[in-house]
Coordinates of C-alpha atoms and ligand atoms in Angstrom, one line a residue:
Chain H
X18 CA 85.9 11.2 -58.3
X19 CA 85.1 6.9 -56.9
X20 CA 85.1 3.7 -58.7
X21 CA 82.6 3.6 -61.3
X22 CA 79.9 1.1 -59.9
X23 CA 80.1 3.1 -56.7
X24 CA 79.5 5.9 -58.1
X25 CA 77.3 7.7 -56.4
X26 CA 73.5 9.3 -58.2
X27 CA 71.3 11.7 -55.8
X28 CA 67.4 13.2 -56.5
X29 CA 66.7 16.0 -54.2
X30 CA 63.2 15.5 -54.5
X31 CA 61.0 12.4 -54.4
X32 CA 57.7 13.2 -56.6
X33 CA 57.1 11.7 -59.8
X34 CA 60.2 13.5 -61.9
X35 CA 62.3 12.4 -59.2
X36 CA 60.8 8.7 -59.0
X37 CA 61.0 8.7 -63.2
X38 CA 64.4 9.7 -62.6
X39 CA 66.1 6.7 -60.6
X40 CA 63.8 4.6 -63.6
X41 CA 65.7 6.2 -66.0
X42 CA 69.1 5.9 -64.4
X43 CA 68.8 2.4 -64.4
X44 CA 67.1 1.9 -66.9
X45 CA 70.3 3.4 -68.9
X46 CA 72.3 1.4 -66.9
X47 CA 73.1 3.0 -63.7
X48 CA 74.8 0.3 -61.1
X49 CA 76.0 2.1 -58.6
X50 CA 74.0 3.2 -55.2
X51 CA 71.1 5.6 -56.0
X52 CA 69.4 8.3 -52.9
X53 CA 66.6 9.5 -53.3
X54 CA 66.0 12.6 -50.6
X55 CA 62.5 14.3 -50.2
X56 CA 61.2 16.0 -47.5
X57 CA 57.1 14.4 -47.3
X58 CA 57.1 11.6 -44.7
X59 CA 55.5 9.6 -47.9
X60 CA 56.7 7.3 -50.4
X61 CA 56.6 9.8 -54.1
X62 CA 53.4 9.8 -55.2
X63 CA 51.0 11.1 -57.3
X64 CA 49.2 14.9 -57.6
X65 CA 46.9 14.7 -59.7
X66 CA 44.2 12.4 -58.3
X67 CA 44.6 14.4 -54.9
X68 CA 42.2 17.6 -56.7
X69 CA 40.0 14.3 -58.3
X70 CA 39.0 11.6 -56.8
X71 CA 40.8 12.8 -53.3
X72 CA 38.2 15.6 -52.5
X73 CA 35.2 13.6 -53.5
X74 CA 35.6 9.7 -52.4
X75 CA 33.7 9.1 -49.8
X76 CA 35.8 7.4 -47.4
X77 CA 39.4 8.7 -47.1
X78 CA 41.9 8.0 -49.7
X79 CA 45.0 7.1 -49.0
X80 CA 48.2 8.1 -49.8
X81 CA 48.6 7.2 -54.6
X82 CA 52.1 6.0 -54.6
X83 CA 53.4 5.9 -57.5
X84 CA 55.0 2.6 -56.9
X85 CA 55.1 0.0 -54.5
X86 CA 56.9 -1.4 -52.0
X87 CA 58.5 -4.5 -54.4
X88 CA 59.1 -2.3 -57.7
X89 CA 60.8 0.5 -55.1
X90 CA 63.6 -2.2 -53.2
X91 CA 64.2 -3.8 -57.1
X92 CA 65.4 -0.4 -57.6
X93 CA 67.4 -0.8 -55.6
X94 CA 66.9 2.7 -53.8
X95 CA 67.4 4.3 -50.5
X96 CA 64.5 6.9 -49.9
X97 CA 65.9 9.4 -46.6
X98 CA 62.0 10.3 -46.3
X99 CA 61.5 13.6 -44.2
X100 CA 64.3 14.7 -44.5
X101 CA 65.0 18.7 -46.1
X102 CA 67.5 19.7 -48.6
X103 CA 68.9 23.0 -47.5
X104 CA 72.3 24.0 -49.4
X105 CA 74.4 22.9 -52.7
X106 CA 77.7 23.2 -53.2
X107 CA 78.7 21.6 -56.9
X108 CA 82.6 22.3 -56.4
X109 CA 82.5 19.6 -53.7
X110 CA 79.9 17.9 -55.5
X111 CA 77.5 18.1 -52.1
X112 CA 74.1 19.0 -50.4
X113 CA 73.4 20.2 -47.6
X114 CA 70.6 18.1 -45.6
X115 CA 68.4 17.6 -42.1
X116 CA 70.5 14.5 -42.1
X117 CA 73.9 15.7 -42.4
X118 CA 76.0 16.0 -46.1
X119 CA 75.5 13.3 -48.5
X120 CA 77.9 13.5 -52.0
X121 CA 76.9 12.9 -55.0
X122 CA 79.2 12.2 -58.9
X123 CA 76.2 12.6 -60.6
X124 CA 72.8 14.8 -58.8
X125 CA 69.3 15.7 -60.2
X126 CA 67.2 18.5 -59.3
X127 CA 63.6 17.5 -58.9
X128 CA 62.0 19.1 -55.8
X129 CA 58.8 20.6 -58.3
X130 CA 57.2 23.6 -56.7
X131 CA 55.1 25.3 -54.0
X132 CA 51.8 26.7 -54.0
X133 CA 51.2 30.0 -53.6
X134 CA 49.7 31.5 -51.4
X135 CA 48.5 35.6 -50.4
X136 CA 50.0 37.0 -47.4
X137 CA 48.2 37.3 -44.3
X138 CA 46.5 34.1 -45.5
X139 CA 48.3 31.7 -44.4
X140 CA 47.3 29.6 -40.7
X141 CA 44.1 30.5 -40.8
X142 CA 42.4 27.8 -39.9
X143 CA 39.8 26.9 -43.0
X144 CA 41.8 28.4 -45.5
X145 CA 43.6 26.1 -47.8
X146 CA 46.7 25.3 -50.2
X147 CA 45.9 22.1 -52.5
X148 CA 49.7 20.7 -54.0
X149 CA 50.3 17.8 -51.0
X150 CA 48.5 15.1 -50.0
X151 CA 48.1 15.8 -46.7
X152 CA 46.6 19.3 -48.0
X153 CA 43.9 17.4 -49.6
X154 CA 42.8 15.7 -45.9
X155 CA 42.1 19.3 -45.2
X156 CA 41.2 20.5 -48.2
X157 CA 38.5 17.1 -47.4
X158 CA 37.8 18.0 -44.2
X159 CA 36.2 22.1 -45.1
X160 CA 34.9 20.1 -47.5
X161 CA 32.6 18.0 -45.5
X162 CA 31.1 19.9 -43.4
X163 CA 30.9 23.5 -45.9
X164 CA 28.5 24.6 -47.3
X165 CA 29.7 27.7 -49.4
X166 CA 33.4 27.2 -50.9
X167 CA 35.3 30.9 -52.2
X168 CA 37.9 28.8 -54.7
X169 CA 40.9 31.9 -55.5
X170 CA 42.4 31.3 -59.1
X171 CA 40.2 29.5 -62.8
X172 CA 43.4 27.9 -63.4
X173 CA 43.3 24.2 -64.0
X174 CA 43.5 23.4 -59.9
X175 CA 41.2 25.5 -59.4
X176 CA 38.9 24.4 -61.0
X177 CA 39.4 21.3 -60.1
X178 CA 38.5 21.9 -56.5
X179 CA 35.6 24.2 -57.7
X180 CA 34.4 20.8 -60.0
X181 CA 34.7 18.8 -56.4
X182 CA 33.0 21.6 -54.4
X183 CA 30.2 21.6 -56.3
X184 CA 29.4 17.0 -56.8
X185 CA 29.5 17.5 -53.0
X186 CA 26.3 20.1 -53.2
X187 CA 28.5 23.2 -51.7
X188 CA 27.5 26.2 -53.0
X189 CA 31.4 28.3 -55.1
X190 CA 32.5 31.2 -56.1
X191 CA 35.2 31.0 -57.7
X192 CA 37.3 34.7 -57.4
X193 CA 39.8 35.5 -60.4
X194 CA 41.8 38.2 -60.7
X195 CA 42.6 38.3 -64.5
X196 CA 39.6 39.6 -66.9
X197 CA 39.6 36.2 -69.0
X198 CA 41.2 33.3 -67.0
X199 CA 43.2 30.5 -68.4
X200 CA 43.9 33.5 -71.6
X201 CA 47.8 33.2 -71.6
X202 CA 47.0 28.9 -72.1
X203 CA 44.0 28.2 -74.6
X204 CA 43.3 31.5 -76.1
X205 CA 40.1 33.4 -76.2
X206 CA 37.9 30.9 -78.1
X207 CA 39.5 26.6 -75.6
X208 CA 39.0 29.6 -72.5
X209 CA 35.6 30.7 -73.0
X210 CA 34.5 27.2 -73.5
X211 CA 35.6 25.7 -70.6
X212 CA 35.2 28.8 -68.3
X213 CA 31.1 27.9 -70.2
X214 CA 31.4 24.5 -67.9
X215 CA 31.5 26.5 -64.5
X216 CA 28.5 28.2 -66.1
X217 CA 26.8 25.4 -67.0
X218 CA 27.7 23.5 -63.6
X219 CA 26.2 26.9 -61.3
X220 CA 29.6 27.5 -60.4
X221 CA 29.8 31.6 -59.7
X222 CA 32.3 32.6 -61.6
X223 CA 34.2 36.4 -60.6
X224 CA 36.7 38.2 -62.8
X225 CA 38.8 41.0 -62.6
X226 CA 38.4 40.5 -58.7
X227 CA 40.4 39.5 -55.7
X228 CA 40.6 38.6 -52.1
X229 CA 41.1 42.1 -50.5
X230 CA 40.1 40.1 -46.4
X231 CA 39.7 37.2 -44.3
X232 CA 37.1 37.4 -41.2
X233 CA 37.0 33.9 -38.9
X234 CA 36.0 33.1 -36.3
X235 CA 37.3 30.1 -34.0
X236 CA 35.1 28.2 -35.8
X237 CA 37.3 29.1 -38.9
X238 CA 36.6 31.4 -41.9
X239 CA 33.2 33.7 -41.5
X240 CA 34.0 36.2 -44.4
X241 CA 35.4 37.3 -47.7
X242 CA 35.3 40.5 -48.5
X243 CA 36.8 41.0 -52.1
X244 CA 38.2 44.0 -54.1
X245 CA 34.2 44.7 -55.3
X246 CA 33.5 45.6 -52.0
X247 CA 31.0 42.9 -51.5
X248 CA 31.2 40.2 -48.8
X249 CA 30.7 36.5 -49.2
X250 CA 29.8 34.2 -46.3
X251 CA 31.6 31.6 -47.0
X252 CA 32.9 28.1 -44.6
X253 CA 36.4 27.7 -46.3
X254 CA 38.8 29.3 -48.4
X255 CA 41.3 27.1 -51.4
X256 CA 43.8 28.9 -53.6
X257 CA 44.6 28.1 -56.6
X258 CA 47.2 30.6 -57.7
X259 CA 49.6 29.1 -58.8
X260 CA 53.5 27.7 -57.5
X261 CA 56.6 29.0 -57.5
X262 CA 59.9 26.9 -58.3
X263 CA 61.5 25.2 -54.7
X264 CA 65.0 26.7 -55.0
X265 CA 65.4 28.5 -52.4
X266 CA 68.0 24.9 -50.8
X267 CA 70.1 26.7 -54.4
X268 CA 71.0 30.0 -53.1
X269 CA 74.0 30.9 -53.9
X270 CA 75.1 27.2 -55.8
X271 CA 76.2 28.1 -58.8
X272 CA 73.3 26.4 -60.4
X273 CA 71.8 29.3 -62.2
X274 CA 67.6 30.0 -62.5
X275 CA 65.8 30.9 -65.0
X276 CA 65.1 35.2 -64.5
X277 CA 61.2 34.9 -66.0
X278 CA 60.2 31.4 -64.4
X279 CA 62.1 30.8 -61.5
X280 CA 63.2 27.5 -62.5
X281 CA 66.7 26.0 -62.8
X282 CA 68.0 26.5 -66.0
X283 CA 68.3 23.5 -68.3
X284 CA 69.1 22.5 -72.3
X285 CA 66.9 19.8 -73.8
X286 CA 68.8 17.2 -72.0
X287 CA 68.2 18.5 -68.7
X288 CA 71.7 19.3 -68.5
X289 CA 71.9 22.6 -66.0
X290 CA 75.6 24.1 -65.9
X291 CA 77.1 22.6 -63.5
X292 CA 79.2 19.9 -64.0
X293 CA 77.3 16.6 -62.6
X294 CA 73.7 18.4 -61.8
X295 CA 70.5 17.2 -64.4
X296 CA 67.3 18.6 -63.1
X297 CA 63.4 17.6 -64.5
X298 CA 59.8 18.6 -63.4
X299 CA 57.8 21.2 -61.7
X300 CA 61.2 22.9 -61.0
X301 CA 63.5 22.6 -64.2
X302 CA 63.7 25.3 -66.9
X303 CA 63.8 23.7 -70.1
X304 CA 64.7 25.9 -72.9
X305 CA 63.0 28.7 -71.4
X306 CA 59.6 26.7 -70.6
X307 CA 58.3 25.4 -67.4
X308 CA 55.8 22.9 -67.8
X309 CA 54.4 22.0 -64.3
X310 CA 52.8 18.6 -66.1
X311 CA 52.4 15.7 -65.5
X312 CA 53.5 13.7 -68.9
X313 CA 56.5 16.3 -69.1
X314 CA 57.0 16.0 -65.8
X315 CA 57.8 12.6 -66.1
X316 CA 59.0 12.0 -69.0
X317 CA 62.1 15.1 -67.7
X318 CA 62.8 12.9 -64.9
X319 CA 63.6 10.2 -67.3
X320 CA 65.9 11.9 -69.3
X321 CA 67.4 13.4 -66.8
X322 CA 68.0 10.2 -65.2
X323 CA 69.5 8.8 -68.2
X324 CA 71.5 11.5 -69.2
X325 CA 73.4 11.4 -65.6
X326 CA 74.1 7.7 -66.6
X327 CA 75.5 8.4 -69.2
X328 CA 72.8 7.8 -72.3
X329 CA 72.1 10.9 -74.5
X330 CA 68.4 10.9 -74.7
X331 CA 67.1 14.6 -75.8
X332 CA 63.2 15.2 -74.0
X333 CA 61.0 16.1 -76.8
X334 CA 57.8 14.7 -75.3
X335 CA 54.9 16.0 -77.1
X336 CA 53.1 18.9 -74.8
X337 CA 49.7 16.8 -73.3
X338 CA 47.8 17.5 -70.4
X339 CA 44.1 16.4 -68.8
X340 CA 41.8 18.4 -66.1
X341 CA 38.3 16.7 -64.7
X342 CA 35.8 19.6 -64.5
X343 CA 32.4 18.5 -63.5
X344 CA 33.6 14.9 -64.4
X345 CA 34.0 15.9 -68.1
X346 CA 37.6 14.9 -69.4
X347 CA 39.7 17.9 -70.8
X348 CA 42.9 17.8 -72.7
X349 CA 45.0 19.6 -74.1
X350 CA 47.8 18.7 -76.2
X351 CA 50.6 20.7 -78.6
X352 CA 50.8 24.3 -78.9
X353 CA 47.5 26.4 -77.7
X354 CA 49.0 29.9 -77.6
X355 CA 48.8 32.9 -80.2
X356 CA 47.6 30.4 -82.5
X357 CA 45.0 30.6 -84.4
X358 CA 41.7 28.8 -82.0
X359 CA 38.3 27.0 -84.6
X360 CA 36.0 24.5 -82.8
X361 CA 36.3 21.1 -85.3
X362 CA 33.7 19.5 -84.4
X363 CA 31.5 20.0 -80.9
X364 CA 34.1 20.0 -77.2
X365 CA 37.3 19.4 -79.8
X366 CA 39.5 23.5 -80.2
X367 CA 42.1 23.0 -83.1
X368 CA 45.0 25.5 -82.9
X369 CA 46.5 26.3 -86.3
X370 CA 50.4 28.1 -86.8
X371 CA 51.4 29.2 -90.2
X372 CA 48.3 27.2 -91.5
X373 CA 49.2 23.9 -89.9
X374 CA 47.9 22.0 -86.5
X375 CA 49.9 22.8 -84.0
X376 CA 47.0 21.9 -81.4
X377 CA 44.5 21.4 -79.8
X378 CA 42.0 21.2 -76.7
X379 CA 39.6 18.2 -76.1
X380 CA 36.2 18.4 -73.8
X381 CA 35.2 15.1 -74.0
X382 CA 37.2 14.2 -77.1
X383 CA 40.1 12.1 -76.3
X384 CA 39.7 10.6 -80.2
X385 CA 40.1 13.6 -82.1
X386 CA 43.2 14.7 -79.6
X387 CA 44.7 11.3 -79.6
X388 CA 45.3 11.2 -83.5
X389 CA 46.1 14.7 -83.4
X390 CA 49.2 13.8 -80.6
X391 CA 50.4 11.2 -82.9
X392 CA 50.4 13.7 -86.0
X393 CA 52.3 16.0 -84.4
X394 CA 54.5 13.3 -81.8
X395 CA 55.1 11.9 -86.0
X396 CA 56.4 15.5 -87.1
X397 CA 59.3 15.7 -84.0
Chain F
X48 CA 50.1 -16.1 -65.9
X49 CA 48.6 -13.0 -65.0
X50 CA 45.5 -11.6 -66.3
X51 CA 45.6 -7.2 -67.2
X52 CA 42.0 -5.4 -66.3
X53 CA 41.1 -2.4 -67.8
X54 CA 39.1 0.2 -66.7
X55 CA 38.3 2.7 -70.1
X56 CA 35.5 4.7 -68.2
X57 CA 38.4 5.6 -65.8
X58 CA 41.0 5.8 -68.9
X59 CA 42.6 9.5 -70.0
X60 CA 44.5 9.1 -72.6
X61 CA 47.7 9.9 -71.8
X62 CA 49.4 7.3 -73.3
X63 CA 52.1 5.6 -70.9
X64 CA 50.7 2.3 -71.1
X65 CA 51.3 2.3 -74.2
X66 CA 55.6 4.6 -73.9
X67 CA 56.8 1.2 -71.6
X68 CA 54.6 -1.3 -73.2
X69 CA 53.0 -1.4 -77.4
X70 CA 53.2 -5.0 -77.6
X71 CA 50.1 -4.6 -74.7
X72 CA 48.6 -1.8 -75.2
X73 CA 47.6 1.0 -77.6
X74 CA 45.3 4.2 -77.8
X75 CA 42.8 3.2 -79.6
X76 CA 40.3 5.7 -82.2
X77 CA 38.5 5.7 -79.2
X78 CA 41.6 7.8 -78.2
X79 CA 41.4 5.2 -74.4
X80 CA 43.8 1.9 -74.2
X81 CA 43.3 -1.1 -76.3
X82 CA 44.5 -4.2 -74.6
X83 CA 46.2 -5.7 -77.2
X84 CA 46.9 -8.9 -75.4
X85 CA 45.7 -9.9 -71.9
X86 CA 48.0 -12.6 -70.8
X87 CA 50.8 -12.1 -69.7
X88 CA 53.6 -14.7 -69.7
X89 CA 55.8 -14.8 -65.9
X90 CA 58.8 -13.5 -68.8
X91 CA 56.9 -10.8 -69.8
X92 CA 55.5 -9.5 -66.2
X93 CA 57.9 -7.0 -64.6
X94 CA 57.8 -4.7 -67.7
X95 CA 53.9 -5.0 -67.8
X96 CA 53.7 -4.3 -64.4
X97 CA 56.1 -1.4 -64.8
X98 CA 53.0 -0.1 -67.9
X99 CA 50.7 -0.7 -65.6
X100 CA 52.0 1.2 -62.2
X101 CA 53.2 3.9 -64.7
X102 CA 49.2 5.0 -65.5
X103 CA 48.6 8.3 -63.9
X104 CA 45.2 7.3 -63.0
X105 CA 45.0 4.2 -61.8
X106 CA 43.0 2.8 -65.0
X107 CA 44.6 -0.6 -65.9
X108 CA 45.2 -3.5 -63.1
X109 CA 46.8 -7.0 -63.7
X110 CA 45.4 -9.6 -62.4
X111 CA 47.2 -12.6 -60.2
Ligands
FAD488 C1 46.1 18.8 -57.3 C2 47.8 18.7 -57.8 C3 47.2 18.0 -59.6 C4 47.4 17.7 -60.6 N1 46.7 17.5 -61.6 C5 47.5 17.4 -62.6 C6 46.5 16.7 -64.0 O1 45.4 16.0 -64.0 N2 47.9 16.9 -64.8 C7 48.3 16.6 -65.7 O2 49.0 16.7 -66.6 N3 49.1 17.6 -64.1 C8 48.8 17.9 -63.1 N4 48.7 18.5 -61.9 C9 50.5 18.9 -62.4 C10 51.3 17.5 -61.6 O3 51.3 16.8 -60.4 C11 52.5 17.8 -61.4 O4 53.6 18.4 -63.6 C12 54.3 17.2 -61.4 O5 53.8 16.6 -59.4 C13 55.8 17.5 -60.9 O6 56.1 16.5 -60.3 P1 57.9 16.8 -60.1 O7 58.5 15.5 -59.6 O8 58.2 17.6 -60.7 O9 57.3 17.8 -58.4 P2 57.2 17.2 -57.5 O10 55.2 16.4 -57.1 O11 56.3 18.6 -56.1 O12 57.7 17.0 -56.6 C14 58.5 17.9 -55.7 C15 58.7 16.4 -53.7 O13 60.0 17.5 -53.9 C16 60.0 17.7 -52.3 N5 60.8 19.2 -51.8 C17 60.1 20.2 -52.5 N6 62.1 21.5 -52.1 C18 63.2 20.3 -51.3 C19 63.7 20.4 -50.4 N7 64.8 21.5 -50.6 N8 64.1 19.1 -50.0 C20 64.1 17.4 -50.1 N9 62.9 17.5 -50.7 C21 61.8 18.9 -52.0 C22 58.5 18.6 -52.7 O14 57.9 17.7 -50.6 C23 58.1 17.2 -53.6 O15 57.8 16.2 -52.5 C24 48.9 18.9 -60.6 C25 49.3 19.0 -59.5 C26 48.8 19.3 -59.0 C27 49.2 20.1 -57.3
SF4_489 S1 47.8 5.4 -69.4 FE1 46.2 5.4 -68.1 S2 44.6 7.1 -68.5 FE2 47.2 6.7 -69.7 S3 46.0 5.5 -71.7 FE3 47.4 4.1 -70.0 S4 45.0 3.1 -69.6 FE4 44.6 5.1 -70.0

């Protein structure tokens, strides 16, 4: 191993978790060189705006970078953009990439996730997923000339895409495979309240329905065939059917993956089973759970970077996520599954387990959400 | 001297700003950001800048 000052920290994945890992390591006193590798051509940027402002703004949005170039310079981090990691050898402490082998003393895995697609629907014109900046630009182009859009999946991202399309006056049909969308995430009452927002905004929601085929012409999508036998005239299809952890490059590395979620197994200190290897963000499965939310990805990144630099931090923040549908602020805090639900005040749904308050969903209720979040944080 | 500007119509109450610089930012009773001190001396500029940059919805600006 190299001398202490020259120890090399390698971060694979140049998104939010990767960037926060760099900041966490510097904050904890890592003085050696740091390299962050990412397969995208852009500096580390933020994803939440991609399904919100980036789809609704008049002008084409720039890349929503997370830090200015001055801040990145102060962090003394070398960013290798457009470089893909292909393999990991934890014994030789080497990552194989499209730009050659990179050695490390400490490694943070922060490759996030990859949007799921449907078989037969990739590479069709005006059929999109939405994960990257370049995807957002393509969705914008389709929305700009669409009169009817089919969104597949009524989760958070699908719902945001539906909102952006409605705001442009486009007719929207959301096609959802499950009988009760979002119920697993926020329970029956919370899910019903959220789906009502779509109905109020004029979105047509078809549950227990899947896409069985898409008919295209050289102009793009023409018709979408549904499992119910119905055929919709549509000019674009956007898939919001989830994302799987980007772990292909870890095959055979000995870094263990969770059977159920496919995420990189790690403990609350973000340590994996391999020596000198941490994981953070959407790719990580911490104590059996993948968070897939912005606040968790950032905080896990910070903790992983700090611990790679020798700190003993623990990831313990209260789950928190936000979304915007049809101009309404939606916030989800704490635990909102397997609990008793009650709409405490208009737009504030409280979740209780064994009598104690464990979480809430807010629709335009930032005040009560902030108070509960503070109370839950105080109990940790 | 720099000055903090916050746009409450954009703020989502995520609280990254408060976590990083709680002498300058606080989530108020309405669940949205409150700027406690809006003038930032040169000596604090670095970490207030970091807090401003960390807002995921770009609700904060540091002028000057
Ligand atoms: C459109 C959209 C909207 C969202 N909105 C919200 C929201 O409103 N609220 C909320 O809480 N959360 C939201 N999220 C979730 C949030 O953005 C994610 O949780 C967060 O981006 C995760 O960060 P990450 O760094 O773990 O992964 P990512 O941001 O995915 O970054 C991982 C990076 O690693 C790169 N990479 C992958 N594999 C390799 C490889 N082999 N070699 C090199 N580089 C690689 C990827 O290209 C990517 O750049 C949204 C997500 C999306 C996609
Ligand atoms: S970080 Fe931004 S969104 Fe969050 S509370 Fe502060 S200003 Fe509001």
